[in-house]
Structure formats: C-alpha cells, structure tokens
PDB file of C-alpha atoms and ligand atoms in Angstrom:
ATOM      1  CA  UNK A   1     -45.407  11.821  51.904  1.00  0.00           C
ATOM      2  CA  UNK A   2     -46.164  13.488  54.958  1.00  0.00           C
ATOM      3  CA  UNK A   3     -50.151  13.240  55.781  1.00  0.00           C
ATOM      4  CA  UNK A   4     -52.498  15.847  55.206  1.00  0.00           C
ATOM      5  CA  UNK A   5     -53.095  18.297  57.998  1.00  0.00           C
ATOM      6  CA  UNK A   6     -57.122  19.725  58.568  1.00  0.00           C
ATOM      7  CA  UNK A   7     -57.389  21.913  61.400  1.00  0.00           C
ATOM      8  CA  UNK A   8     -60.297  23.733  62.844  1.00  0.00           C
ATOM      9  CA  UNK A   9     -61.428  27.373  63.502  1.00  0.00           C
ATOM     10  CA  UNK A  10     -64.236  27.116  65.282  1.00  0.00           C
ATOM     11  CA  UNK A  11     -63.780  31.553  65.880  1.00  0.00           C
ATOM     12  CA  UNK A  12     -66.217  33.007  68.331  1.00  0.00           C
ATOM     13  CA  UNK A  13     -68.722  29.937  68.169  1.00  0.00           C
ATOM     14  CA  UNK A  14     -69.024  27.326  70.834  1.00  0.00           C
ATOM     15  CA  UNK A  15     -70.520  26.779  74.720  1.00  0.00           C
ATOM     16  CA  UNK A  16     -70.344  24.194  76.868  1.00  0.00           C
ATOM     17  CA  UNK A  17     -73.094  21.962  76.187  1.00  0.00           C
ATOM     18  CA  UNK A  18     -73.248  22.202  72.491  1.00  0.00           C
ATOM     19  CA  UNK A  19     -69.112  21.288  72.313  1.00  0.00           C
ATOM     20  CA  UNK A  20     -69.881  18.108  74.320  1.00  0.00           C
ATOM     21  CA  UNK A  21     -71.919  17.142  71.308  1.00  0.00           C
ATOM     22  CA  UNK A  22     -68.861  17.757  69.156  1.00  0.00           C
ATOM     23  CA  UNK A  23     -66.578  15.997  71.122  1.00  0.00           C
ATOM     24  CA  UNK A  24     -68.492  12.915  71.756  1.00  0.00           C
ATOM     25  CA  UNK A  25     -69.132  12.422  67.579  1.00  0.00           C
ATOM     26  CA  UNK A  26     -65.534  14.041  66.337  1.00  0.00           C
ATOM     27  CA  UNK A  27     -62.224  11.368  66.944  1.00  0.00           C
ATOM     28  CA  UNK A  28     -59.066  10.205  65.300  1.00  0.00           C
ATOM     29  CA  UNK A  29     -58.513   8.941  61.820  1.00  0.00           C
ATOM     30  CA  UNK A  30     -56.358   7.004  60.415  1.00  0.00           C
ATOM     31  CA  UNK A  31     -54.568   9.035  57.523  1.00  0.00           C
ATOM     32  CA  UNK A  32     -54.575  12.250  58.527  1.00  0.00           C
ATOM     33  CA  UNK A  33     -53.771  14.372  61.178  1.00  0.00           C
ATOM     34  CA  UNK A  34     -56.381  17.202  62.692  1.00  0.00           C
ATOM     35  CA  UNK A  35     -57.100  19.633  65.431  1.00  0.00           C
ATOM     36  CA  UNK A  36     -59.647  22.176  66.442  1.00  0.00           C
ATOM     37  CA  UNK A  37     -59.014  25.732  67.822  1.00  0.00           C
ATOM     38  CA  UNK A  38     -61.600  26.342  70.231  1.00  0.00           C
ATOM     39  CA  UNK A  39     -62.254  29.619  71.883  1.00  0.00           C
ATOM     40  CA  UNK A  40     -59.586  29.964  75.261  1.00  0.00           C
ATOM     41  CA  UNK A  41     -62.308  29.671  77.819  1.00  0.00           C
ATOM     42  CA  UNK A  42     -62.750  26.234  76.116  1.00  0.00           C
ATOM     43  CA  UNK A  43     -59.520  24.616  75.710  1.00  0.00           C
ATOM     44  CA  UNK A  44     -59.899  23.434  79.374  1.00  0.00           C
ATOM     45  CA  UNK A  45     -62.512  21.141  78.012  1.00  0.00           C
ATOM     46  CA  UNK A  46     -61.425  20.377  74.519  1.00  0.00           C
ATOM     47  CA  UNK A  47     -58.218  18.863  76.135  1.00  0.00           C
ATOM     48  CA  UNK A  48     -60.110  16.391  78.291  1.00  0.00           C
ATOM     49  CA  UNK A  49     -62.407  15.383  75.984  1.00  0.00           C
ATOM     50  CA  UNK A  50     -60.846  15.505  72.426  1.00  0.00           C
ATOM     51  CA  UNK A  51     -60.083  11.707  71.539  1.00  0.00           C
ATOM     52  CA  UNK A  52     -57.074  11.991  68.785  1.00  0.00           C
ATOM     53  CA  UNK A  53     -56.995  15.192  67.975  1.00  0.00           C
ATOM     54  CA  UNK A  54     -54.763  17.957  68.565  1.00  0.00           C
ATOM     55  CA  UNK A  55     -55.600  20.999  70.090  1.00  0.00           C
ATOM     56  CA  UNK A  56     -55.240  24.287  69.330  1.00  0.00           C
ATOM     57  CA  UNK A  57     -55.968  28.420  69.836  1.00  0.00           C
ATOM     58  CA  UNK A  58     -56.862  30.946  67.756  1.00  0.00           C
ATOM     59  CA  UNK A  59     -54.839  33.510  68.861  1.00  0.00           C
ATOM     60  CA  UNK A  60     -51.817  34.423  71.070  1.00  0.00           C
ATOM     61  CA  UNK A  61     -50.088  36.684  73.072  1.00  0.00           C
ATOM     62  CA  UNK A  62     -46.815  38.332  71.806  1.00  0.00           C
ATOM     63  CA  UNK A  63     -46.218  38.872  75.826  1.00  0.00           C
ATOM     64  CA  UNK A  64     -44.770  36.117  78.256  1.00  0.00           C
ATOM     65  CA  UNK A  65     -46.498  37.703  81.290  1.00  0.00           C
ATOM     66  CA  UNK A  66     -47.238  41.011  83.134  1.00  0.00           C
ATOM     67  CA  UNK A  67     -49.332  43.616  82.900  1.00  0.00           C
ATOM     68  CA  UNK A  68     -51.344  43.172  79.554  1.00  0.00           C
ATOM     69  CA  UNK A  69     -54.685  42.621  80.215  1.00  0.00           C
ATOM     70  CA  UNK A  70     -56.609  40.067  78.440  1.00  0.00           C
ATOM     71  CA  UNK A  71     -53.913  38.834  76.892  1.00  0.00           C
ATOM     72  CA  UNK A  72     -53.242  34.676  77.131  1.00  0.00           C
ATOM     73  CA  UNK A  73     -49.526  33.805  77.163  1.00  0.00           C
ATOM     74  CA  UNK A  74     -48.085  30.932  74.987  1.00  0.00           C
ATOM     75  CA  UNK A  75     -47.207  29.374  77.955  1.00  0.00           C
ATOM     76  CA  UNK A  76     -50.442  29.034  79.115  1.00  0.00           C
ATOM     77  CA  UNK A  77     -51.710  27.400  75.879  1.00  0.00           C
ATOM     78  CA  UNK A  78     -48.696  25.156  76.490  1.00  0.00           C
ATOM     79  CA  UNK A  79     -49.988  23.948  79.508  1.00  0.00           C
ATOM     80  CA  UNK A  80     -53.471  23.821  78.226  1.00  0.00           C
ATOM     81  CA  UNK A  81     -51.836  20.767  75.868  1.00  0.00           C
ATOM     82  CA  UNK A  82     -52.262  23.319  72.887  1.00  0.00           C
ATOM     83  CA  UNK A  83     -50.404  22.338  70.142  1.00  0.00           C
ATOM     84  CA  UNK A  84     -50.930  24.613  67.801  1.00  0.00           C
ATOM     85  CA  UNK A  85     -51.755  27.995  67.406  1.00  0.00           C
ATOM     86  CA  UNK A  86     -53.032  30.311  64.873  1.00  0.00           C
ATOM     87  CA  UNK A  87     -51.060  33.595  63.847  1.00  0.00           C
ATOM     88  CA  UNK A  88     -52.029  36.238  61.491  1.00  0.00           C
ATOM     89  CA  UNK A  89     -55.539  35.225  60.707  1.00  0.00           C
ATOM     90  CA  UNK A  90     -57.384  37.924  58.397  1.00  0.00           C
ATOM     91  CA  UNK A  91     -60.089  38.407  60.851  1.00  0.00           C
ATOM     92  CA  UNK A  92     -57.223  39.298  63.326  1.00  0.00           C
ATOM     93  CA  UNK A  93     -55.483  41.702  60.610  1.00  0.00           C
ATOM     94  CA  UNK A  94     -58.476  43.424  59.932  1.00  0.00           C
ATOM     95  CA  UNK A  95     -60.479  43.846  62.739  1.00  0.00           C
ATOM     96  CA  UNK A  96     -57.887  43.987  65.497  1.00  0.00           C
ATOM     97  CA  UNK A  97     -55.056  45.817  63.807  1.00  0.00           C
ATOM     98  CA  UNK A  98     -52.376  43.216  63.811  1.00  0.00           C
ATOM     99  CA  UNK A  99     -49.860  43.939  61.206  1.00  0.00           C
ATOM    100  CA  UNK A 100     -47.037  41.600  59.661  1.00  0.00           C
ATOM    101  CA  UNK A 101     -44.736  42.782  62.649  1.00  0.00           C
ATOM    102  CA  UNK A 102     -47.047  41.774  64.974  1.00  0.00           C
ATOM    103  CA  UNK A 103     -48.025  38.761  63.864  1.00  0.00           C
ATOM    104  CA  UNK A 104     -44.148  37.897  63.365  1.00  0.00           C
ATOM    105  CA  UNK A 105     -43.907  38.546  67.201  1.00  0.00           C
ATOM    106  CA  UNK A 106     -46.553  36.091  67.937  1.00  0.00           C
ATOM    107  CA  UNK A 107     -45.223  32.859  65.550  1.00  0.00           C
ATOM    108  CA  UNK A 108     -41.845  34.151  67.483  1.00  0.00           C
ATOM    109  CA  UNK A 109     -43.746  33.062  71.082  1.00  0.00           C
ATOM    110  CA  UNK A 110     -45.542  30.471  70.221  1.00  0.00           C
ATOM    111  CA  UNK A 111     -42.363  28.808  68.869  1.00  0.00           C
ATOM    112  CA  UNK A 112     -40.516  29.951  72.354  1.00  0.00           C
ATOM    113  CA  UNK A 113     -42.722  27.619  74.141  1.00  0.00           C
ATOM    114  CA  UNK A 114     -42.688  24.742  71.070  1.00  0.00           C
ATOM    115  CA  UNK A 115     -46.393  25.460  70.110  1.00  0.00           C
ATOM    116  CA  UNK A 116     -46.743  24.878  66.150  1.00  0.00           C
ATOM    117  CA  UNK A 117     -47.836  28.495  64.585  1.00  0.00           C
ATOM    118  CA  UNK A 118     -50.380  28.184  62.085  1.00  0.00           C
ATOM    119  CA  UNK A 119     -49.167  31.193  60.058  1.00  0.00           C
ATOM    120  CA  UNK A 120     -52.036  32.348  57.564  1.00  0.00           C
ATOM    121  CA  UNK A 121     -51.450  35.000  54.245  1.00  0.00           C
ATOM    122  CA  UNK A 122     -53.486  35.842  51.589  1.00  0.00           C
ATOM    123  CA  UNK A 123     -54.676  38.382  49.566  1.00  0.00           C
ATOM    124  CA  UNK A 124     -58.024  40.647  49.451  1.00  0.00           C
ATOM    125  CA  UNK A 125     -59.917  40.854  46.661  1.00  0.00           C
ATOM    126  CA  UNK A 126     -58.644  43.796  45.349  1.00  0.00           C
ATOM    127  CA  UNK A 127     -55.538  42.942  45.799  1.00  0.00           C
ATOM    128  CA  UNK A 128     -56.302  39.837  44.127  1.00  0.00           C
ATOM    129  CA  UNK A 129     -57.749  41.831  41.246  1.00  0.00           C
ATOM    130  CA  UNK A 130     -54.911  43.915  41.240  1.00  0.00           C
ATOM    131  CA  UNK A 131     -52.613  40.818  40.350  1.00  0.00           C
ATOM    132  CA  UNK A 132     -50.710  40.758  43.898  1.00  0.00           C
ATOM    133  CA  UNK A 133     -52.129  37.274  45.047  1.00  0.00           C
ATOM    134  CA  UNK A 134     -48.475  36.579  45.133  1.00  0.00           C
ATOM    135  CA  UNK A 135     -46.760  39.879  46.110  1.00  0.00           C
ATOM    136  CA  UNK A 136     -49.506  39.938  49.470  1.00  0.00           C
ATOM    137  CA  UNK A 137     -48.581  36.493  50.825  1.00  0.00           C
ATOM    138  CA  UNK A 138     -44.960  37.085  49.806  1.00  0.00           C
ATOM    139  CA  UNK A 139     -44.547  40.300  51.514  1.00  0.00           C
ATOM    140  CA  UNK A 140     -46.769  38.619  54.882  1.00  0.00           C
ATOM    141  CA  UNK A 141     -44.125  35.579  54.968  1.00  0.00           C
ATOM    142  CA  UNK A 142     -41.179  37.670  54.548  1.00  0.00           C
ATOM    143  CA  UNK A 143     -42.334  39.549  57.931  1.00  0.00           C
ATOM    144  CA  UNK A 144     -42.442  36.614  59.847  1.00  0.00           C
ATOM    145  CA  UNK A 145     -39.230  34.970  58.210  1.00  0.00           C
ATOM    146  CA  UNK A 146     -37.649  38.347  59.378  1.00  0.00           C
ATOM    147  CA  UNK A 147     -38.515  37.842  63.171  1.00  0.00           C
ATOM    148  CA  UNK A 148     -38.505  33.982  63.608  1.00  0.00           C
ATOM    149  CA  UNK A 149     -35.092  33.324  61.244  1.00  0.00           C
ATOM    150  CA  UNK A 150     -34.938  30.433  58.560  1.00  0.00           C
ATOM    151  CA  UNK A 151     -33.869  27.517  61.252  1.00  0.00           C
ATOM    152  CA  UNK A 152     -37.682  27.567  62.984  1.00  0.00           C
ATOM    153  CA  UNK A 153     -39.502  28.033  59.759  1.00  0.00           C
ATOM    154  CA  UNK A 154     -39.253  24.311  59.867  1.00  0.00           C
ATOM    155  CA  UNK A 155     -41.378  23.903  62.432  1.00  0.00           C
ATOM    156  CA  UNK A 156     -44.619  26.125  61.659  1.00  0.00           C
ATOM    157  CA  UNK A 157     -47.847  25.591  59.394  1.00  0.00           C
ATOM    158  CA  UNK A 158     -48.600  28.106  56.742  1.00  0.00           C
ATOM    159  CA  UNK A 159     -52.186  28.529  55.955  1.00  0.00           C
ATOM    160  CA  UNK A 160     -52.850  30.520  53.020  1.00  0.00           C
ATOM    161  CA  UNK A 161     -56.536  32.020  52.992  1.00  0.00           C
ATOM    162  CA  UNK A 162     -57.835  34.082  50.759  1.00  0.00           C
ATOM    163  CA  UNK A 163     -59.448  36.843  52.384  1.00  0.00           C
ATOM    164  CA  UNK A 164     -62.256  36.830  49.935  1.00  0.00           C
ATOM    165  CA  UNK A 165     -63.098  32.950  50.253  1.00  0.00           C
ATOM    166  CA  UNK A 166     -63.134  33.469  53.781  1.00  0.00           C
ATOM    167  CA  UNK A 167     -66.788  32.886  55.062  1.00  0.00           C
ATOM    168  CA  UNK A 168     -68.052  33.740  51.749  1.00  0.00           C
ATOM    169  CA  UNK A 169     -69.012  30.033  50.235  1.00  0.00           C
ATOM    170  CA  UNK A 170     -66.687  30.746  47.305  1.00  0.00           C
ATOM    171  CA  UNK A 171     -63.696  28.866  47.705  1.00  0.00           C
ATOM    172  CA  UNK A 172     -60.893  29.152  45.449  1.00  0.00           C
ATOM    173  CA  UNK A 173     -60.844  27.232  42.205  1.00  0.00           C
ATOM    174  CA  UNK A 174     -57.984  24.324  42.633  1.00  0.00           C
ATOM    175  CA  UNK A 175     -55.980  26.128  40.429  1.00  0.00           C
ATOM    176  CA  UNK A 176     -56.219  29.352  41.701  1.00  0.00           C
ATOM    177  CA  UNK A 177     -55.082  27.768  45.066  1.00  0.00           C
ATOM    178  CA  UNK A 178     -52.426  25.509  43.580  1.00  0.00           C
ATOM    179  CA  UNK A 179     -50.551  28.545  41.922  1.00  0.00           C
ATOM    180  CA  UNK A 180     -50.412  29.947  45.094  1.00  0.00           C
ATOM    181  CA  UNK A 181     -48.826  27.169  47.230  1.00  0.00           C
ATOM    182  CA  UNK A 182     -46.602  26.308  44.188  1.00  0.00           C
ATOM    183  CA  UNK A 183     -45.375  29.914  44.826  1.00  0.00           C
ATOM    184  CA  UNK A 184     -45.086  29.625  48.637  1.00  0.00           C
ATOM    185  CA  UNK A 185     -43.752  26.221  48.125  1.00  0.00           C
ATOM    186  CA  UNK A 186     -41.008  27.835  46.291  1.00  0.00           C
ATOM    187  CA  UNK A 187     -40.211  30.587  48.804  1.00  0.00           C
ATOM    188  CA  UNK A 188     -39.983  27.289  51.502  1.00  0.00           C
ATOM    189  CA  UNK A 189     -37.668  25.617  49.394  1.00  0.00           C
ATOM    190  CA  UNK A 190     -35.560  28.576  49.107  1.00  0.00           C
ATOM    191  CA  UNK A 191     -35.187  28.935  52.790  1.00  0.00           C
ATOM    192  CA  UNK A 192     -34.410  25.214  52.731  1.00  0.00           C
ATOM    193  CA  UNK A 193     -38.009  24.097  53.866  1.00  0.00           C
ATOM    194  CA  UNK A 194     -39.489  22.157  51.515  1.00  0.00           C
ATOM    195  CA  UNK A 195     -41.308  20.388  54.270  1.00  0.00           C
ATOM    196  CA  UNK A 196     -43.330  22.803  56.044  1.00  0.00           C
ATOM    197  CA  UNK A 197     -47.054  21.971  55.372  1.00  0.00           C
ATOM    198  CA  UNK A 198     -48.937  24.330  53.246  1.00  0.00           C
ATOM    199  CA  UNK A 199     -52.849  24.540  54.133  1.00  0.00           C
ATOM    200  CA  UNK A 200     -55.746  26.150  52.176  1.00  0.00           C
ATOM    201  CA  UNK A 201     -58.508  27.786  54.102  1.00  0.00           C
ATOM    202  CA  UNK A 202     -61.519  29.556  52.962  1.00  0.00           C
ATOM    203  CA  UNK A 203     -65.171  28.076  52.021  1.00  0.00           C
ATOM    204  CA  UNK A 204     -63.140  24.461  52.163  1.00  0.00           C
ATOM    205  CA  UNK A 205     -66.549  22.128  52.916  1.00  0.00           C
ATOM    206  CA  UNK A 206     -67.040  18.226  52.307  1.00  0.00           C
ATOM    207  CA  UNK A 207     -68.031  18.272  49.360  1.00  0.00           C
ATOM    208  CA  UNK A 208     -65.205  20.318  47.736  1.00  0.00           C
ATOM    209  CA  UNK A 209     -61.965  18.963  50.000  1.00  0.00           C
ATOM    210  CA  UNK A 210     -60.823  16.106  48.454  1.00  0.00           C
ATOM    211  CA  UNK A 211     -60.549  18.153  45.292  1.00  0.00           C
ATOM    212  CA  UNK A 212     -58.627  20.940  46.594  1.00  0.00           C
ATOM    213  CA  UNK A 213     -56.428  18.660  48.871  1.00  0.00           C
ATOM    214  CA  UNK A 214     -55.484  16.264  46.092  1.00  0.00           C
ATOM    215  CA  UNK A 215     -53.297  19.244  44.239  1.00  0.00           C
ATOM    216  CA  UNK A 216     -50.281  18.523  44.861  1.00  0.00           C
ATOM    217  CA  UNK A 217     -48.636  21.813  47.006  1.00  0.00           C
ATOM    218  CA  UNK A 218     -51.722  22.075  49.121  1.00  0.00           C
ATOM    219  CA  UNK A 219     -51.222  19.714  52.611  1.00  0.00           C
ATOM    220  CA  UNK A 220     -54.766  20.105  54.004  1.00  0.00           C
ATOM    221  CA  UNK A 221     -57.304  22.509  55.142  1.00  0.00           C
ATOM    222  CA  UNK A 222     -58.085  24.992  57.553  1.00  0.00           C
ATOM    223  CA  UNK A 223     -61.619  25.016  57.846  1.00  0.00           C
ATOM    224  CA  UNK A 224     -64.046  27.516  59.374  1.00  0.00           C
ATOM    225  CA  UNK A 225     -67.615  26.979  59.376  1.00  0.00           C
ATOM    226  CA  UNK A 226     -67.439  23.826  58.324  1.00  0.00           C
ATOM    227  CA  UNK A 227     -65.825  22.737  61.361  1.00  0.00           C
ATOM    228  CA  UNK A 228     -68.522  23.517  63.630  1.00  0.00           C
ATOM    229  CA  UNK A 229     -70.362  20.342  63.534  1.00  0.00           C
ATOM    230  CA  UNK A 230     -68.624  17.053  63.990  1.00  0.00           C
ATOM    231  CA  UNK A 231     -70.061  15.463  61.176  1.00  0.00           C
ATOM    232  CA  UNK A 232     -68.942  18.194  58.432  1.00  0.00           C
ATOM    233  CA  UNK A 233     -65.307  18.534  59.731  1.00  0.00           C
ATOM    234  CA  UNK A 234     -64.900  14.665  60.245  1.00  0.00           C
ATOM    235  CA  UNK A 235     -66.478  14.244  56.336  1.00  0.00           C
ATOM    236  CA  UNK A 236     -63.494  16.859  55.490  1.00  0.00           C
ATOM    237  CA  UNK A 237     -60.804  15.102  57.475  1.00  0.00           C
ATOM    238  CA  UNK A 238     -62.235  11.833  55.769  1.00  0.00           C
ATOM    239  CA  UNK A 239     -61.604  13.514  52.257  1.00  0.00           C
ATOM    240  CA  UNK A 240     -58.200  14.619  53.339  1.00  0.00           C
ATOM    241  CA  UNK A 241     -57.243  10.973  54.329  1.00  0.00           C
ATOM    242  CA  UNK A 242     -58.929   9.844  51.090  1.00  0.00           C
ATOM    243  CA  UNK A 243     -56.350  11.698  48.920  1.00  0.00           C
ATOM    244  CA  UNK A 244     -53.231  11.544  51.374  1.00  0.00           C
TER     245      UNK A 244
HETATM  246  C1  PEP B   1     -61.244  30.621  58.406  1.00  0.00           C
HETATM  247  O1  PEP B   1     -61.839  31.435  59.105  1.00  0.00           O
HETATM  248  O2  PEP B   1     -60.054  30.372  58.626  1.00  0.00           O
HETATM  249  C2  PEP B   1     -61.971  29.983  57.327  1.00  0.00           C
HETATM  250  C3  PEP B   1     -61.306  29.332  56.427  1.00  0.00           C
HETATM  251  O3  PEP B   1     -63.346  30.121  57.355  1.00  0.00           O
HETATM  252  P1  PEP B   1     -64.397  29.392  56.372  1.00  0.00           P
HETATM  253  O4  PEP B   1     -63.955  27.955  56.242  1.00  0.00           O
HETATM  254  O5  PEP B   1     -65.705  29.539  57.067  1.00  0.00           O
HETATM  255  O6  PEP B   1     -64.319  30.102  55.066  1.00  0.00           O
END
C-alpha cells in the first residue's frame, strides 16, 4: 500500500521569524510522506530549510507568463522546488471566484510543468443537506477530468474537503468521509486510476487523524490550522504513519 500523504495549508499565516521556528522542530518521518504550502513570498525559505518534506503552494497561475499581474506561474513554483500545488480550494471558489473551469485550467499548468495538483471538492452545507455530497464533488472532478484528460489524472492528489468542516472544528464523522472517498474512489477506478491518493481535509487535528486516516479510501490529510505549529502537524503526520 502506498503511504499516507499529510500535507499542509498553512493559508495567509506565516513570517519570517516565526517559520524558522517551524522549520527547525518539523522533519521527515519514516512512514509517511508530507509537505507544507507556505504562502509564495515564503517558498524561498521553506525550500532551504525544510528537512524531508516536500514543498508546496497554495495556489497557481492558469498563465505561463505575460501580462497578468500578480499572478505566479507554475514554472516559477517549479523552480522554487514546489512539488505540489493546491487547485480548487473552497476558500479560492468562494472568495475569489474560481469556478470548476478555472480550476481545471490550473491542475492543467501545474501538470505542464510536472507539479502534483492537489485537486480539492466538496460540498457546502446546504448542499450537503440537500443530499448532493456526492453530486458536488462529482460534478467538480468531472470539470477537471474534462480539461486535464484521463492519462494525467494519474498523477494528481484529490483532496476532498467539506466546505463546512473547513475551519469550523467539526470534522466529518469517519463515515461520513469514507462514503465519500468510496464514491470518488469509484469514479478513479472508472477512469482507470485506482491509485491516485484520496485526502480528507477539514478540522483533521491530532487527536482525531489516526481515526479518519485508518478508513480505508481516505490516503491522508490536508490539514489547515493544525499545521501551523510544528508540533500539531508532526503529531498528525505521526498518526498517519501509525495507521499506514
Ligand atoms: C483547509 O483549509 O484546507 C483545511 C482543511 O483547514 P482546517 O484544517 O483548518 O479545517
């Protein structure tokens, strides 16, 4: 079985001085496989100073270069040592108006450049009590299936985050999460890949990870708040070894 993947979101959170302390307590181990996404004005440091883990970004742009201001090429996270990026993120949905399309476009670059998207769905809470838990991060994969095409699906991450869990300290119940990844492992194997790792994010902290990460379609974590502070996001990568 392939090992269980944590990653980290550390959002708009972060300076110099206080990611030193993160750095110097946060390293490799043995079992599973993690990263942080750091803010882009960061990932200069993160890459010199992260010892065995993989770096990552939070964002991307659907542009290669020219004039689009602000914007930070996959390319440039390439040569930042990024290895992964994240696509899609609710925050990014909602408060920045990126819809499936565009989100699509942006697994499509990162993949251009051989950056691992980190490709999250998931459902609001009405939509959750609605009954479309499954219909919302069906309809989100299918967009980005459309523009990246079945051979690269291989080689992304799916995160699927509940919008509601999100921040909120209410994490999905194991089995609400498991009959969601069953279902998206499903749609993977249909597209012939079974392999792709399947992450849960939302309100994932140390003391409920190994729980969630020991059902069986959920591959690891991606972890907001928690991930912060060395010593809460290396207690979650611990748990994620612990049931790999
Ligand atoms: C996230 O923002 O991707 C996330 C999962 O946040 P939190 O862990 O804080 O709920």
């Amino acid at each position: 079985m392939t090992q269980k993947l944590v990653v980290g979101n550390w959002k708009l959170n972060g300076g110099l001085a206080a990611n030193e302390a993160f750095f110097g307590a946060a390293g490799a181990l043995a079992g599973v496989d993690a990263a942080v996404c750091v803010p882009f004005p960061y990932l200069a440091q993160a890459a010199a100073r992260l010892r065995g883990l993989a770096l990552g970004a939070q964002t991307v742009s659907e542009f290669q270069s020219g004039a689009y201001t602000g914007e930070v090429s996959a390319e440039m996270l390439a040569d930042l040592g990024c290895r992964y990026v994240i696509v899609g993120h609710s925050e990014r949905r909602a408060l920045f108006g990126e819809d499936d399309a565009v989100v699509g476009r942006k697994a499509a670059a990162a993949l251009r450049v051989g950056l691992t998207p980190i490709v999250c769905v998931g459902e609001s809470l009405a939509e959750r009590e609605a009954g479309r838990a499954l219909e919302v991060a069906g309809r989100q994969l299918d967009a980005v299936l459309a523009v990246i095409g079945a051979q690269a699906l291989a080689r992304v991450v799916i995160a699927y985050e509940p919008v509601w869990a999100i921040g909120t300290g209410r994490a999905a119940g194991v089995d609400e999460a498991q009959a969601v990844h069953a279902d998206i492992r499903g749609w993977l194997v249909g597209q012939g890949a079974a392999a792709v790792r399947v992450l849960y994010g939302g309100s994932v902290k140390a003391d409920n990870a190994a729980t969630l990460f020991a059902a069986p379609d959920i591959d690891g974590g991606l972890i907001g708040g928690a991930s912060l502070a060395a010593r809460d996001f290396m207690a979650i990568c611990q748990a994620a070894a612990s049931v790999a």
